[in-house]
Amino acid sequence: MANIKDIARLSGYSVATVSRYINKNGYVSAKAAQAIQRVVENTDYVPNTIARDLSTGQTKTIGVVVPFLEYSYFSQLFASIAKAAFNAGYSVIALKSNYDSELERQYLEQLHQKKYDGLIFTSHTLSLKTMLLYKKYGPIVCCRNLGDVPIASTYAVRNKTYLEVFDLIKKENFQRVAMTLNRAYGFSPTTRATIDCYEQVFHQKPKSEYIVTGILGFTDGYHAAEHYLSLPEPPDFIFANGDNIAAGIYQCYRDHHQPVPAMIGQEDEVASRLMNISTIDHHYEEVGENAVNLVISKKIEHIPVASELILRTGQTI
C-alpha cells in the first residue's frame, strides 16, 4: 500500500507539498495538485486518518451524549446536531447514557483521551463539578440552563411558554389538568419547569393521579391514557411532553370510544400537524446548531433559545 513518501516520489513533489494537498492545509499550486491527485488515484492511496488526527490534534468528531433516542426531543436534537456538524465538516457519535452517571463520566474520560474534539450533553445526571474537572481536555456543551457555571450551554427557554399555556388552560376553565413527563420532579429541569409553572398559575400542586412519568413515545402515551381512563374523574385537559405522545393518548381514547380531552403536545412534530393538535416548538434545530458552534469555537457562552406556542386552528387551546 502506498504511503505519503511514495506519493511524493512518484509525483515529483516534496513530502511537505503532498502533505499540504492531502490534508487540505496550506497552499498547493494547481499544477502540483493535479500531479499529486493523478498519483493518488493510480495508487489507490488512502490517507492514514489516525496519524493525521494525531498530527493536527483534531479528530473532527463530536461526541453527543443522549440518555436515549426513543424520546422524540432527544432524537430530533441529535439529528439537528448531526446536520450542523456535517455542514461544518465534522462527524458525530451518539453516546447513549440511559442517565447513568458512570457512563457519562466514561465519556468525559474519552474526551481526555482525545477521542472527540468535544462533547455535547443533551441531558445528564453527572454533576457539573465533575464536568468542570474535564474542561481542560476539550470543549463541553450542555443543552440546559447552567446559570453562572462556566461551562458552555444552549437551551430552550420553556418557562415563559409554559406559563402562557397554563394561563390559557385556566382561562378556558379546565379543572382536571393531567401531565405526562419524562422523569420525576427531582431529576429533571423540564419536569420542574412544568410543575412549577402550573403551581404559579393555579396556586396549588397538580394532583398526583394526573401526573404520569417515564413517558417517552407513542406507546407510553397510549398507556398513560389507559391510566387516565381508569380514574373516577378522568382529566379534561392533558399537557403531553411530546406530539407523538399526544398521538398515543388520542389513539387510546378513540380505541376505547371515549371523547378525546383537550390536549397540547410539544416539539411541533408531524403528528400534531396531521391531527391538528396545538403544540410547543422548542426550536431544537437552533439549539443543535448553537451546540455545535460552541464546540468548534471553544467559547464559554450561554445561549438561550425561545420556545414558541403554536395554536392549531379550531382547537380549544
Short mmCIF file of N, CA, C and O in Angstrom, two decimals, residues 60-67 69 72-95 118-123 141-144 154-155 283-296:
data_model
loop_
_atom_site.label_atom_id
_atom_site.label_comp_id
_atom_site.label_asym_id
_atom_site.label_seq_id
_atom_site.Cartn_x
_atom_site.Cartn_y
_atom_site.Cartn_z
N LYS A 60 -12.02 15.70 14.30
CA LYS A 60 -13.18 16.16 13.50
C LYS A 60 -14.42 15.36 13.87
O LYS A 60 -15.29 15.11 13.04
N THR A 61 -14.49 14.95 15.12
CA THR A 61 -15.62 14.17 15.62
C THR A 61 -16.13 14.79 16.92
O THR A 61 -15.33 15.17 17.77
N ILE A 62 -17.43 14.88 17.04
CA ILE A 62 -18.06 15.39 18.25
C ILE A 62 -18.88 14.27 18.89
O ILE A 62 -19.68 13.62 18.21
N GLY A 63 -18.65 14.02 20.15
CA GLY A 63 -19.45 13.04 20.88
C GLY A 63 -20.71 13.70 21.41
O GLY A 63 -20.65 14.79 21.99
N VAL A 64 -21.85 13.07 21.20
CA VAL A 64 -23.14 13.61 21.64
C VAL A 64 -23.76 12.64 22.64
O VAL A 64 -24.17 11.53 22.27
N VAL A 65 -23.81 13.04 23.89
CA VAL A 65 -24.34 12.18 24.94
C VAL A 65 -25.86 12.34 24.99
O VAL A 65 -26.38 13.44 25.20
N VAL A 66 -26.57 11.23 24.75
CA VAL A 66 -28.04 11.24 24.77
C VAL A 66 -28.52 10.16 25.73
O VAL A 66 -28.02 9.04 25.71
N PRO A 67 -29.47 10.48 26.61
CA PRO A 67 -29.98 9.46 27.53
C PRO A 67 -30.57 8.27 26.77
O PRO A 67 -30.33 7.11 27.10
N LEU A 69 -32.70 7.57 22.59
CA LEU A 69 -33.19 8.19 21.36
C LEU A 69 -34.67 7.91 21.13
O LEU A 69 -35.24 8.37 20.14
N SER A 72 -38.65 11.72 21.45
CA SER A 72 -38.51 12.48 20.21
C SER A 72 -37.67 13.74 20.37
O SER A 72 -36.93 14.12 19.45
N TYR A 73 -37.73 14.39 21.53
CA TYR A 73 -36.93 15.60 21.69
C TYR A 73 -35.45 15.28 21.53
O TYR A 73 -34.71 15.97 20.82
N PHE A 74 -34.98 14.19 22.16
CA PHE A 74 -33.57 13.85 22.07
C PHE A 74 -33.20 13.38 20.67
O PHE A 74 -32.12 13.70 20.16
N SER A 75 -34.07 12.60 20.03
CA SER A 75 -33.76 12.11 18.68
C SER A 75 -33.69 13.27 17.69
O SER A 75 -32.81 13.31 16.83
N GLN A 76 -34.59 14.24 17.84
CA GLN A 76 -34.58 15.36 16.92
C GLN A 76 -33.44 16.34 17.24
O GLN A 76 -32.85 16.92 16.32
N LEU A 77 -33.13 16.50 18.50
CA LEU A 77 -32.00 17.34 18.86
C LEU A 77 -30.71 16.72 18.34
O LEU A 77 -29.84 17.42 17.79
N PHE A 78 -30.57 15.39 18.48
CA PHE A 78 -29.39 14.72 17.95
C PHE A 78 -29.30 14.90 16.44
O PHE A 78 -28.22 15.17 15.89
N ALA A 79 -30.44 14.78 15.74
CA ALA A 79 -30.45 14.95 14.28
C ALA A 79 -30.01 16.36 13.89
O ALA A 79 -29.26 16.54 12.92
N SER A 80 -30.44 17.35 14.65
CA SER A 80 -30.07 18.73 14.33
C SER A 80 -28.58 18.96 14.60
O SER A 80 -27.91 19.68 13.86
N ILE A 81 -28.04 18.33 15.65
CA ILE A 81 -26.61 18.43 15.93
C ILE A 81 -25.82 17.77 14.81
O ILE A 81 -24.81 18.32 14.32
N ALA A 82 -26.27 16.59 14.37
CA ALA A 82 -25.58 15.86 13.29
C ALA A 82 -25.57 16.69 12.01
O ALA A 82 -24.56 16.75 11.30
N LYS A 83 -26.69 17.32 11.70
CA LYS A 83 -26.77 18.14 10.48
C LYS A 83 -25.81 19.33 10.55
O LYS A 83 -25.07 19.60 9.60
N ALA A 84 -25.81 20.03 11.69
CA ALA A 84 -24.93 21.19 11.85
C ALA A 84 -23.46 20.76 11.81
O ALA A 84 -22.62 21.45 11.22
N ALA A 85 -23.16 19.63 12.43
CA ALA A 85 -21.78 19.13 12.45
C ALA A 85 -21.33 18.77 11.03
O ALA A 85 -20.21 19.10 10.62
N PHE A 86 -22.19 18.08 10.30
CA PHE A 86 -21.86 17.69 8.92
C PHE A 86 -21.57 18.92 8.07
O PHE A 86 -20.60 18.96 7.31
N ASN A 87 -22.40 19.95 8.22
CA ASN A 87 -22.21 21.17 7.45
C ASN A 87 -20.89 21.86 7.79
O ASN A 87 -20.35 22.61 6.97
N ALA A 88 -20.41 21.62 9.01
CA ALA A 88 -19.14 22.23 9.45
C ALA A 88 -17.94 21.31 9.21
O ALA A 88 -16.82 21.65 9.60
N GLY A 89 -18.18 20.16 8.58
CA GLY A 89 -17.09 19.24 8.29
C GLY A 89 -16.74 18.29 9.42
O GLY A 89 -15.64 17.71 9.44
N TYR A 90 -17.67 18.10 10.35
CA TYR A 90 -17.46 17.20 11.48
C TYR A 90 -18.42 16.01 11.39
O TYR A 90 -19.49 16.10 10.77
N SER A 91 -18.03 14.93 12.02
CA SER A 91 -18.94 13.79 12.20
C SER A 91 -19.34 13.75 13.67
O SER A 91 -18.72 14.38 14.51
N VAL A 92 -20.41 13.01 13.97
CA VAL A 92 -20.86 12.88 15.35
C VAL A 92 -21.01 11.41 15.71
O VAL A 92 -21.24 10.57 14.84
N ILE A 93 -20.86 11.12 16.98
CA ILE A 93 -21.09 9.78 17.52
C ILE A 93 -22.12 9.89 18.63
O ILE A 93 -21.96 10.70 19.56
N ALA A 94 -23.19 9.10 18.55
CA ALA A 94 -24.20 9.08 19.61
C ALA A 94 -23.68 8.23 20.76
O ALA A 94 -23.33 7.06 20.57
N LEU A 95 -23.62 8.83 21.93
CA LEU A 95 -23.13 8.15 23.13
C LEU A 95 -24.30 7.98 24.09
O LEU A 95 -24.64 8.89 24.84
N GLY A 118 -14.85 17.40 21.13
CA GLY A 118 -15.69 18.00 22.15
C GLY A 118 -16.87 17.10 22.46
O GLY A 118 -17.15 16.14 21.72
N LEU A 119 -17.55 17.39 23.56
CA LEU A 119 -18.73 16.62 23.96
C LEU A 119 -19.92 17.55 24.11
O LEU A 119 -19.81 18.65 24.66
N ILE A 120 -21.08 17.09 23.62
CA ILE A 120 -22.34 17.78 23.82
C ILE A 120 -23.24 16.89 24.66
O ILE A 120 -23.50 15.74 24.28
N PHE A 121 -23.68 17.39 25.80
CA PHE A 121 -24.61 16.66 26.65
C PHE A 121 -26.02 17.18 26.39
O PHE A 121 -26.34 18.30 26.76
N THR A 122 -26.85 16.36 25.74
CA THR A 122 -28.24 16.78 25.51
C THR A 122 -29.01 16.78 26.83
O THR A 122 -29.98 17.52 26.98
N SER A 123 -28.57 15.96 27.77
CA SER A 123 -29.10 15.91 29.13
C SER A 123 -28.10 15.10 29.94
O SER A 123 -27.27 14.37 29.37
N VAL A 141 -20.33 21.07 26.14
CA VAL A 141 -21.53 21.90 25.98
C VAL A 141 -22.73 21.15 26.56
O VAL A 141 -22.92 19.96 26.28
N CYS A 142 -23.53 21.83 27.36
CA CYS A 142 -24.76 21.25 27.92
C CYS A 142 -25.97 21.93 27.30
O CYS A 142 -25.97 23.15 27.09
N CYS A 143 -27.00 21.14 27.05
CA CYS A 143 -28.23 21.68 26.45
C CYS A 143 -29.26 21.98 27.53
O CYS A 143 -30.42 21.53 27.46
N ARG A 144 -28.85 22.70 28.54
CA ARG A 144 -29.76 23.19 29.58
C ARG A 144 -29.17 24.43 30.23
O ARG A 144 -27.98 24.71 30.08
N THR A 154 -26.45 25.87 25.68
CA THR A 154 -27.52 26.42 24.86
C THR A 154 -28.76 25.62 25.16
O THR A 154 -28.69 24.39 25.36
N TYR A 155 -29.91 26.27 25.24
CA TYR A 155 -31.08 25.58 25.77
C TYR A 155 -32.36 26.30 25.36
O TYR A 155 -32.36 27.49 25.05
N HIS A 283 -37.69 24.64 19.26
CA HIS A 283 -36.66 25.01 18.28
C HIS A 283 -35.35 24.27 18.51
O HIS A 283 -34.28 24.86 18.66
N TYR A 284 -35.46 22.94 18.54
CA TYR A 284 -34.29 22.10 18.76
C TYR A 284 -33.25 22.27 17.64
O TYR A 284 -32.06 22.05 17.86
N GLU A 285 -33.70 22.68 16.42
CA GLU A 285 -32.73 22.87 15.33
C GLU A 285 -31.74 23.96 15.70
O GLU A 285 -30.52 23.82 15.49
N GLU A 286 -32.25 25.05 16.27
CA GLU A 286 -31.38 26.15 16.66
C GLU A 286 -30.49 25.76 17.84
O GLU A 286 -29.31 26.12 17.88
N VAL A 287 -31.06 25.02 18.78
CA VAL A 287 -30.27 24.56 19.92
C VAL A 287 -29.11 23.67 19.44
O VAL A 287 -27.96 23.83 19.87
N GLY A 288 -29.41 22.75 18.52
CA GLY A 288 -28.38 21.86 18.00
C GLY A 288 -27.28 22.60 17.26
O GLY A 288 -26.09 22.31 17.43
N GLU A 289 -27.67 23.57 16.45
CA GLU A 289 -26.68 24.35 15.70
C GLU A 289 -25.80 25.16 16.66
O GLU A 289 -24.58 25.23 16.50
N ASN A 290 -26.43 25.75 17.68
CA ASN A 290 -25.66 26.50 18.68
C ASN A 290 -24.64 25.60 19.38
O ASN A 290 -23.50 26.01 19.63
N ALA A 291 -25.08 24.40 19.73
CA ALA A 291 -24.21 23.48 20.47
C ALA A 291 -22.96 23.14 19.65
O ALA A 291 -21.84 23.13 20.18
N VAL A 292 -23.15 22.86 18.36
CA VAL A 292 -22.00 22.54 17.50
C VAL A 292 -21.07 23.75 17.37
O VAL A 292 -19.85 23.61 17.47
N ASN A 293 -21.64 24.92 17.18
CA ASN A 293 -20.82 26.13 17.06
C ASN A 293 -20.00 26.39 18.34
O ASN A 293 -18.86 26.85 18.27
N LEU A 294 -20.59 26.09 19.49
CA LEU A 294 -19.88 26.29 20.75
C LEU A 294 -18.71 25.31 20.88
O LEU A 294 -17.65 25.67 21.40
N VAL A 295 -18.90 24.08 20.40
CA VAL A 295 -17.80 23.12 20.43
C VAL A 295 -16.66 23.59 19.53
O VAL A 295 -15.49 23.61 19.92
N ILE A 296 -17.01 24.00 18.31
CA ILE A 296 -15.99 24.38 17.34
C ILE A 296 -15.25 25.66 17.77
O ILE A 296 -14.03 25.75 17.68
#
